[in-house]
PDB file of C-alpha atoms in Angstrom:
ATOM      1  CA  UNK A 224      63.807 -14.643 -25.150  1.00  0.00           C
ATOM      2  CA  UNK A 225      64.932 -14.686 -22.508  1.00  0.00           C
ATOM      3  CA  UNK A 226      68.309 -13.527 -24.312  1.00  0.00           C
ATOM      4  CA  UNK A 227      66.130 -10.992 -25.955  1.00  0.00           C
ATOM      5  CA  UNK A 228      65.107  -9.562 -22.845  1.00  0.00           C
ATOM      6  CA  UNK A 229      68.838  -8.829 -21.808  1.00  0.00           C
ATOM      7  CA  UNK A 230      70.173  -7.311 -25.103  1.00  0.00           C
ATOM      8  CA  UNK A 231      66.485  -4.618 -24.257  1.00  0.00           C
ATOM      9  CA  UNK A 232      67.662  -3.937 -20.588  1.00  0.00           C
ATOM     10  CA  UNK A 233      71.501  -3.225 -21.421  1.00  0.00           C
ATOM     11  CA  UNK A 234      70.245  -1.479 -24.664  1.00  0.00           C
ATOM     12  CA  UNK A 235      67.939   0.799 -21.677  1.00  0.00           C
ATOM     13  CA  UNK A 236      70.821   1.006 -18.901  1.00  0.00           C
ATOM     14  CA  UNK A 237      72.921   2.316 -21.609  1.00  0.00           C
ATOM     15  CA  UNK A 238      71.299   5.588 -22.157  1.00  0.00           C
ATOM     16  CA  UNK A 239      68.896   5.386 -18.443  1.00  0.00           C
ATOM     17  CA  UNK A 240      71.711   5.311 -15.568  1.00  0.00           C
ATOM     18  CA  UNK A 241      70.364   6.749 -12.218  1.00  0.00           C
ATOM     19  CA  UNK A 242      72.604   6.859  -9.580  1.00  0.00           C
ATOM     20  CA  UNK A 243      73.117   9.309  -6.301  1.00  0.00           C
ATOM     21  CA  UNK A 244      76.371  10.831  -5.937  1.00  0.00           C
ATOM     22  CA  UNK A 245      76.300  12.235  -2.505  1.00  0.00           C
ATOM     23  CA  UNK A 246      73.527  13.693  -1.403  1.00  0.00           C
ATOM     24  CA  UNK A 247      72.831  14.327  -5.491  1.00  0.00           C
ATOM     25  CA  UNK A 248      70.505  12.165  -7.518  1.00  0.00           C
ATOM     26  CA  UNK A 249      71.120  12.030 -11.138  1.00  0.00           C
ATOM     27  CA  UNK A 250      71.376  10.378 -14.455  1.00  0.00           C
ATOM     28  CA  UNK A 251      72.375   9.898 -17.580  1.00  0.00           C
ATOM     29  CA  UNK A 252      70.607  10.840 -20.909  1.00  0.00           C
ATOM     30  CA  UNK A 253      72.966  10.189 -23.549  1.00  0.00           C
ATOM     31  CA  UNK A 254      76.090  11.478 -23.222  1.00  0.00           C
ATOM     32  CA  UNK A 255      74.887  13.693 -20.092  1.00  0.00           C
ATOM     33  CA  UNK A 256      74.781  13.587 -17.020  1.00  0.00           C
ATOM     34  CA  UNK A 257      72.142  15.581 -15.373  1.00  0.00           C
ATOM     35  CA  UNK A 258      70.333  16.592 -11.754  1.00  0.00           C
ATOM     36  CA  UNK A 259      66.878  13.564 -11.384  1.00  0.00           C
ATOM     37  CA  UNK A 260      65.046  16.913  -8.957  1.00  0.00           C
ATOM     38  CA  UNK A 261      64.930  20.041  -9.546  1.00  0.00           C
ATOM     39  CA  UNK A 262      66.982  22.084  -7.373  1.00  0.00           C
ATOM     40  CA  UNK A 263      66.412  23.577  -3.852  1.00  0.00           C
ATOM     41  CA  UNK A 264      69.411  25.066  -2.273  1.00  0.00           C
ATOM     42  CA  UNK A 265      69.927  28.374  -0.240  1.00  0.00           C
ATOM     43  CA  UNK A 266      72.982  29.299  -0.810  1.00  0.00           C
ATOM     44  CA  UNK A 267      75.286  29.448  -3.543  1.00  0.00           C
ATOM     45  CA  UNK A 268      78.341  27.703  -3.981  1.00  0.00           C
ATOM     46  CA  UNK A 269      80.785  29.837  -1.518  1.00  0.00           C
ATOM     47  CA  UNK A 270      78.080  29.986   1.523  1.00  0.00           C
ATOM     48  CA  UNK A 271      76.705  33.386   0.655  1.00  0.00           C
ATOM     49  CA  UNK A 272      73.752  33.175   1.221  1.00  0.00           C
ATOM     50  CA  UNK A 273      70.529  33.631  -1.293  1.00  0.00           C
ATOM     51  CA  UNK A 274      67.868  36.310  -0.233  1.00  0.00           C
ATOM     52  CA  UNK A 275      64.080  34.709  -0.571  1.00  0.00           C
ATOM     53  CA  UNK A 276      61.720  36.928  -1.477  1.00  0.00           C
ATOM     54  CA  UNK A 277      58.132  36.178  -0.225  1.00  0.00           C
ATOM     55  CA  UNK A 278      55.930  39.104  -1.288  1.00  0.00           C
ATOM     56  CA  UNK A 279      54.871  39.964  -4.465  1.00  0.00           C
ATOM     57  CA  UNK A 280      57.058  43.875  -3.730  1.00  0.00           C
ATOM     58  CA  UNK A 281      59.959  41.570  -3.016  1.00  0.00           C
ATOM     59  CA  UNK A 282      59.654  39.663  -5.468  1.00  0.00           C
ATOM     60  CA  UNK A 283      59.962  42.880  -8.023  1.00  0.00           C
ATOM     61  CA  UNK A 284      61.859  44.586  -6.195  1.00  0.00           C
ATOM     62  CA  UNK A 285      64.770  41.762  -6.531  1.00  0.00           C
ATOM     63  CA  UNK A 286      63.780  42.142  -9.907  1.00  0.00           C
ATOM     64  CA  UNK A 287      63.457  45.730 -10.927  1.00  0.00           C
ATOM     65  CA  UNK A 288      66.968  46.203  -8.994  1.00  0.00           C
ATOM     66  CA  UNK A 289      68.457  42.196 -11.187  1.00  0.00           C
ATOM     67  CA  UNK A 290      69.461  41.104  -7.757  1.00  0.00           C
ATOM     68  CA  UNK A 291      69.586  36.699  -6.828  1.00  0.00           C
ATOM     69  CA  UNK A 292      66.517  36.035  -5.848  1.00  0.00           C
ATOM     70  CA  UNK A 293      64.581  32.596  -5.267  1.00  0.00           C
ATOM     71  CA  UNK A 294      60.830  31.108  -3.385  1.00  0.00           C
ATOM     72  CA  UNK A 295      58.809  28.621  -2.496  1.00  0.00           C
ATOM     73  CA  UNK A 296      55.507  28.473  -5.126  1.00  0.00           C
ATOM     74  CA  UNK A 297      52.845  30.070  -3.282  1.00  0.00           C
ATOM     75  CA  UNK A 298      55.608  30.603  -0.434  1.00  0.00           C
ATOM     76  CA  UNK A 299      54.949  27.125   0.814  1.00  0.00           C
ATOM     77  CA  UNK A 300      58.089  24.832   2.023  1.00  0.00           C
ATOM     78  CA  UNK A 301      55.128  22.008   1.052  1.00  0.00           C
ATOM     79  CA  UNK A 302      56.342  23.232  -2.632  1.00  0.00           C
ATOM     80  CA  UNK A 303      60.023  22.781  -1.435  1.00  0.00           C
ATOM     81  CA  UNK A 304      59.890  19.886  -0.798  1.00  0.00           C
ATOM     82  CA  UNK A 305      57.816  18.483  -4.071  1.00  0.00           C
ATOM     83  CA  UNK A 306      59.094  21.202  -6.801  1.00  0.00           C
ATOM     84  CA  UNK A 307      62.113  22.107  -5.483  1.00  0.00           C
ATOM     85  CA  UNK A 308      63.262  26.148  -5.341  1.00  0.00           C
ATOM     86  CA  UNK A 309      62.205  28.408  -8.224  1.00  0.00           C
ATOM     87  CA  UNK A 310      64.458  30.739  -8.858  1.00  0.00           C
ATOM     88  CA  UNK A 311      65.582  34.352 -11.272  1.00  0.00           C
ATOM     89  CA  UNK A 312      67.730  34.193 -13.138  1.00  0.00           C
ATOM     90  CA  UNK A 313      69.708  36.565 -11.551  1.00  0.00           C
ATOM     91  CA  UNK A 314      70.325  33.899  -9.127  1.00  0.00           C
ATOM     92  CA  UNK A 315      71.115  31.354 -12.031  1.00  0.00           C
ATOM     93  CA  UNK A 316      73.964  34.197 -13.457  1.00  0.00           C
ATOM     94  CA  UNK A 317      75.532  34.913 -10.658  1.00  0.00           C
ATOM     95  CA  UNK A 318      79.584  34.269  -9.969  1.00  0.00           C
ATOM     96  CA  UNK A 319      79.388  32.702  -6.895  1.00  0.00           C
ATOM     97  CA  UNK A 320      77.469  30.285  -8.329  1.00  0.00           C
ATOM     98  CA  UNK A 321      73.858  28.423  -7.993  1.00  0.00           C
ATOM     99  CA  UNK A 322      75.270  24.879  -9.053  1.00  0.00           C
ATOM    100  CA  UNK A 323      75.988  22.618  -6.650  1.00  0.00           C
ATOM    101  CA  UNK A 324      80.503  21.845  -7.453  1.00  0.00           C
ATOM    102  CA  UNK A 325      81.191  19.685  -9.862  1.00  0.00           C
ATOM    103  CA  UNK A 326      78.217  20.571 -12.074  1.00  0.00           C
ATOM    104  CA  UNK A 327      76.469  24.348 -13.419  1.00  0.00           C
ATOM    105  CA  UNK A 328      73.749  25.356 -15.151  1.00  0.00           C
ATOM    106  CA  UNK A 329      72.753  23.539 -18.086  1.00  0.00           C
ATOM    107  CA  UNK A 330      73.294  26.545 -21.842  1.00  0.00           C
ATOM    108  CA  UNK A 331      70.798  26.424 -24.193  1.00  0.00           C
ATOM    109  CA  UNK A 332      72.848  24.232 -26.910  1.00  0.00           C
ATOM    110  CA  UNK A 333      73.229  21.507 -23.706  1.00  0.00           C
ATOM    111  CA  UNK A 334      68.900  21.809 -23.005  1.00  0.00           C
ATOM    112  CA  UNK A 335      68.945  21.234 -27.095  1.00  0.00           C
ATOM    113  CA  UNK A 336      71.540  18.569 -26.949  1.00  0.00           C
ATOM    114  CA  UNK A 337      69.357  16.700 -24.455  1.00  0.00           C
ATOM    115  CA  UNK A 338      65.927  17.261 -26.286  1.00  0.00           C
ATOM    116  CA  UNK A 339      67.940  16.264 -29.542  1.00  0.00           C
ATOM    117  CA  UNK A 340      69.001  13.219 -27.789  1.00  0.00           C
ATOM    118  CA  UNK A 341      65.683  12.644 -26.424  1.00  0.00           C
ATOM    119  CA  UNK A 342      63.797  12.852 -29.965  1.00  0.00           C
ATOM    120  CA  UNK A 343      59.915  14.989 -31.592  1.00  0.00           C
ATOM    121  CA  UNK A 344      58.365  13.390 -28.449  1.00  0.00           C
ATOM    122  CA  UNK A 345      61.455  14.181 -25.976  1.00  0.00           C
ATOM    123  CA  UNK A 346      58.274  15.469 -23.424  1.00  0.00           C
ATOM    124  CA  UNK A 347      56.431  12.156 -22.578  1.00  0.00           C
ATOM    125  CA  UNK A 348      59.319  11.193 -22.002  1.00  0.00           C
ATOM    126  CA  UNK A 349      60.930  14.109 -19.659  1.00  0.00           C
ATOM    127  CA  UNK A 350      57.682  14.485 -17.316  1.00  0.00           C
ATOM    128  CA  UNK A 351      57.036  11.923 -14.597  1.00  0.00           C
ATOM    129  CA  UNK A 352      54.874   9.557 -15.002  1.00  0.00           C
ATOM    130  CA  UNK A 353      52.235  11.330 -12.745  1.00  0.00           C
ATOM    131  CA  UNK A 354      50.946  14.557 -11.066  1.00  0.00           C
ATOM    132  CA  UNK A 355      50.708  16.676 -14.232  1.00  0.00           C
ATOM    133  CA  UNK A 356      47.194  18.330 -15.303  1.00  0.00           C
ATOM    134  CA  UNK A 357      44.518  20.897 -15.628  1.00  0.00           C
ATOM    135  CA  UNK A 358      43.713  22.838 -12.239  1.00  0.00           C
ATOM    136  CA  UNK A 359      39.202  23.027 -12.521  1.00  0.00           C
ATOM    137  CA  UNK A 360      36.830  25.328 -10.360  1.00  0.00           C
ATOM    138  CA  UNK A 361      35.685  22.918  -7.030  1.00  0.00           C
ATOM    139  CA  UNK A 362      31.837  23.466  -6.759  1.00  0.00           C
ATOM    140  CA  UNK A 363      30.605  25.068  -4.467  1.00  0.00           C
ATOM    141  CA  UNK A 364      28.318  22.746  -2.170  1.00  0.00           C
ATOM    142  CA  UNK A 365      25.828  24.521  -1.364  1.00  0.00           C
ATOM    143  CA  UNK A 366      24.941  26.328  -4.173  1.00  0.00           C
ATOM    144  CA  UNK A 367      25.997  23.889  -7.554  1.00  0.00           C
ATOM    145  CA  UNK A 368      22.545  22.525  -7.463  1.00  0.00           C
ATOM    146  CA  UNK A 369      21.085  25.834  -8.024  1.00  0.00           C
ATOM    147  CA  UNK A 370      18.928  26.897 -11.286  1.00  0.00           C
ATOM    148  CA  UNK A 371      19.780  30.138 -12.994  1.00  0.00           C
ATOM    149  CA  UNK A 372      16.838  32.267 -11.723  1.00  0.00           C
ATOM    150  CA  UNK A 373      17.274  31.153  -8.654  1.00  0.00           C
ATOM    151  CA  UNK A 374      20.834  32.581  -7.725  1.00  0.00           C
ATOM    152  CA  UNK A 375      19.685  35.643  -9.970  1.00  0.00           C
ATOM    153  CA  UNK A 376      17.308  35.719  -6.049  1.00  0.00           C
ATOM    154  CA  UNK A 377      19.260  34.159  -3.941  1.00  0.00           C
ATOM    155  CA  UNK A 378      23.697  35.269  -4.222  1.00  0.00           C
ATOM    156  CA  UNK A 379      25.144  32.731  -2.034  1.00  0.00           C
ATOM    157  CA  UNK A 380      27.173  33.763   0.865  1.00  0.00           C
ATOM    158  CA  UNK A 381      29.574  29.981   1.150  1.00  0.00           C
ATOM    159  CA  UNK A 382      31.618  31.062  -2.556  1.00  0.00           C
ATOM    160  CA  UNK A 383      30.409  34.974  -2.347  1.00  0.00           C
ATOM    161  CA  UNK A 384      29.163  33.913  -5.332  1.00  0.00           C
ATOM    162  CA  UNK A 385      31.943  32.678  -7.417  1.00  0.00           C
ATOM    163  CA  UNK A 386      30.177  29.364  -7.230  1.00  0.00           C
ATOM    164  CA  UNK A 387      33.352  28.044  -6.896  1.00  0.00           C
ATOM    165  CA  UNK A 388      34.767  26.350  -3.465  1.00  0.00           C
ATOM    166  CA  UNK A 389      38.397  26.049  -4.454  1.00  0.00           C
ATOM    167  CA  UNK A 390      40.294  24.788  -7.300  1.00  0.00           C
ATOM    168  CA  UNK A 391      41.117  20.814  -7.910  1.00  0.00           C
ATOM    169  CA  UNK A 392      44.581  19.342 -10.353  1.00  0.00           C
ATOM    170  CA  UNK A 393      41.983  17.070 -12.743  1.00  0.00           C
ATOM    171  CA  UNK A 394      44.265  14.067 -14.007  1.00  0.00           C
ATOM    172  CA  UNK A 395      45.713  14.778 -17.848  1.00  0.00           C
ATOM    173  CA  UNK A 396      48.992  15.009 -19.518  1.00  0.00           C
ATOM    174  CA  UNK A 397      51.070  12.869 -18.267  1.00  0.00           C
ATOM    175  CA  UNK A 398      54.418  11.081 -19.259  1.00  0.00           C
ATOM    176  CA  UNK A 399      56.095   7.791 -19.398  1.00  0.00           C
ATOM    177  CA  UNK A 400      59.042   9.661 -17.799  1.00  0.00           C
ATOM    178  CA  UNK A 401      61.273   6.409 -19.807  1.00  0.00           C
ATOM    179  CA  UNK A 402      64.233   9.288 -20.159  1.00  0.00           C
ATOM    180  CA  UNK A 403      64.940   9.598 -16.322  1.00  0.00           C
ATOM    181  CA  UNK A 404      64.132  13.102 -15.801  1.00  0.00           C
ATOM    182  CA  UNK A 405      60.919  13.132 -14.322  1.00  0.00           C
ATOM    183  CA  UNK A 406      60.238  16.551 -14.851  1.00  0.00           C
ATOM    184  CA  UNK A 407      57.486  18.261 -12.674  1.00  0.00           C
ATOM    185  CA  UNK A 408      54.606  20.766 -13.424  1.00  0.00           C
ATOM    186  CA  UNK A 409      55.737  22.354 -10.479  1.00  0.00           C
ATOM    187  CA  UNK A 410      54.669  26.140 -12.149  1.00  0.00           C
ATOM    188  CA  UNK A 411      56.146  29.739 -12.380  1.00  0.00           C
ATOM    189  CA  UNK A 412      55.789  33.296 -10.350  1.00  0.00           C
ATOM    190  CA  UNK A 413      55.947  36.150 -12.724  1.00  0.00           C
ATOM    191  CA  UNK A 414      57.967  39.455 -12.565  1.00  0.00           C
ATOM    192  CA  UNK A 415      55.167  41.571 -10.606  1.00  0.00           C
ATOM    193  CA  UNK A 416      55.392  38.078  -7.667  1.00  0.00           C
ATOM    194  CA  UNK A 417      52.159  35.939  -8.981  1.00  0.00           C
ATOM    195  CA  UNK A 418      52.594  32.154  -8.992  1.00  0.00           C
ATOM    196  CA  UNK A 419      51.184  30.147 -11.793  1.00  0.00           C
ATOM    197  CA  UNK A 420      50.595  27.612 -13.537  1.00  0.00           C
ATOM    198  CA  UNK A 421      52.069  24.789 -10.930  1.00  0.00           C
ATOM    199  CA  UNK A 422      50.626  21.117 -12.195  1.00  0.00           C
ATOM    200  CA  UNK A 423      49.982  22.584 -15.339  1.00  0.00           C
ATOM    201  CA  UNK A 424      53.614  23.108 -16.515  1.00  0.00           C
ATOM    202  CA  UNK A 425      56.601  23.141 -15.491  1.00  0.00           C
ATOM    203  CA  UNK A 426      59.533  25.882 -16.595  1.00  0.00           C
ATOM    204  CA  UNK A 427      64.001  25.499 -15.967  1.00  0.00           C
ATOM    205  CA  UNK A 428      66.270  28.277 -16.961  1.00  0.00           C
ATOM    206  CA  UNK A 429      68.653  28.011 -18.814  1.00  0.00           C
ATOM    207  CA  UNK A 430      72.230  29.563 -18.214  1.00  0.00           C
ATOM    208  CA  UNK A 431      72.550  31.800 -22.142  1.00  0.00           C
ATOM    209  CA  UNK A 432      71.019  34.660 -22.530  1.00  0.00           C
ATOM    210  CA  UNK A 433      69.033  36.118 -25.426  1.00  0.00           C
ATOM    211  CA  UNK A 434      68.871  40.095 -24.914  1.00  0.00           C
ATOM    212  CA  UNK A 435      69.653  42.359 -21.858  1.00  0.00           C
ATOM    213  CA  UNK A 436      66.439  41.629 -20.697  1.00  0.00           C
ATOM    214  CA  UNK A 437      66.119  38.094 -21.199  1.00  0.00           C
ATOM    215  CA  UNK A 438      66.890  34.099 -21.722  1.00  0.00           C
ATOM    216  CA  UNK A 439      65.804  31.000 -22.595  1.00  0.00           C
ATOM    217  CA  UNK A 440      64.379  28.976 -20.228  1.00  0.00           C
ATOM    218  CA  UNK A 441      62.192  25.539 -21.785  1.00  0.00           C
ATOM    219  CA  UNK A 442      58.779  24.662 -20.981  1.00  0.00           C
ATOM    220  CA  UNK A 443      57.249  20.753 -20.000  1.00  0.00           C
ATOM    221  CA  UNK A 444      53.396  21.754 -20.790  1.00  0.00           C
ATOM    222  CA  UNK A 445      50.530  19.138 -19.936  1.00  0.00           C
ATOM    223  CA  UNK A 446      48.990  18.853 -23.389  1.00  0.00           C
ATOM    224  CA  UNK A 447      51.476  17.876 -25.742  1.00  0.00           C
ATOM    225  CA  UNK A 448      54.472  15.792 -25.835  1.00  0.00           C
ATOM    226  CA  UNK A 449      57.134  17.858 -26.474  1.00  0.00           C
ATOM    227  CA  UNK A 450      59.611  20.297 -25.668  1.00  0.00           C
ATOM    228  CA  UNK A 451      58.828  24.311 -25.256  1.00  0.00           C
ATOM    229  CA  UNK A 452      61.708  26.047 -25.864  1.00  0.00           C
ATOM    230  CA  UNK A 453      60.864  30.717 -24.855  1.00  0.00           C
ATOM    231  CA  UNK A 454      63.258  33.453 -24.175  1.00  0.00           C
ATOM    232  CA  UNK A 455      61.879  34.725 -20.377  1.00  0.00           C
ATOM    233  CA  UNK A 456      61.911  37.594 -18.855  1.00  0.00           C
ATOM    234  CA  UNK A 457      65.232  37.411 -16.071  1.00  0.00           C
ATOM    235  CA  UNK A 458      62.917  38.529 -13.120  1.00  0.00           C
ATOM    236  CA  UNK A 459      60.985  35.689 -13.353  1.00  0.00           C
ATOM    237  CA  UNK A 460      61.171  32.429 -11.026  1.00  0.00           C
ATOM    238  CA  UNK A 461      61.945  29.282 -12.983  1.00  0.00           C
ATOM    239  CA  UNK A 462      62.947  25.743 -12.391  1.00  0.00           C
ATOM    240  CA  UNK A 463      66.200  24.828 -11.965  1.00  0.00           C
ATOM    241  CA  UNK A 464      67.817  21.223 -13.256  1.00  0.00           C
ATOM    242  CA  UNK A 465      72.574  21.260 -12.910  1.00  0.00           C
ATOM    243  CA  UNK A 466      74.306  19.222 -15.816  1.00  0.00           C
ATOM    244  CA  UNK A 467      77.455  18.100 -14.331  1.00  0.00           C
ATOM    245  CA  UNK A 468      81.314  19.345 -15.502  1.00  0.00           C
TER     246      UNK A 468
END
């Protein structure tokens, strides 16, 4: 039994090898070495600052002008500590280099190499073991027990008749992270600057254009064990992972 367990351990190590090189945490998956965390830099490789776009106007203008930009989800630095930054594709493709020295933004083909290696349930293997779920309304504590007739007579001034005091993440669709990729549901930023779907899905850019307006990306979703491949508008804000050269 000990010999069998040892062989299984060696086999696992051949697939999953995590290390920290400098300040970059990496994981070896097949023959590729990926960064094991979302990118969180505010400068290009040459030292130039990447503009931060906080307002919807700033984000939209960067997209229209085809200029690089980054943000935190909901413009909250705490989200950056957890999910990294969101970048538009113009930051990804900028010749000054978004990836740190010795790394590059993966192409569409390199993403496909990863998912082909992991197989049909690649998403389950890539998703983190916690943090995934569905955002649901929290019932307003003032009016949650009111019946329909009473609600019609008395408006709730606590929740302004929305019947909700906020939202919470209900755990659902976590992965097993057996690949070590540690994919997190960092959400996205739309071309118009709105934020969507944190906790429910994560999206990552590739370096490959689809056409003049779109580029290829990958999605992990709370409701499935697959990896979704889509072409998306370049002004959108996605997470970024890097591959060792």
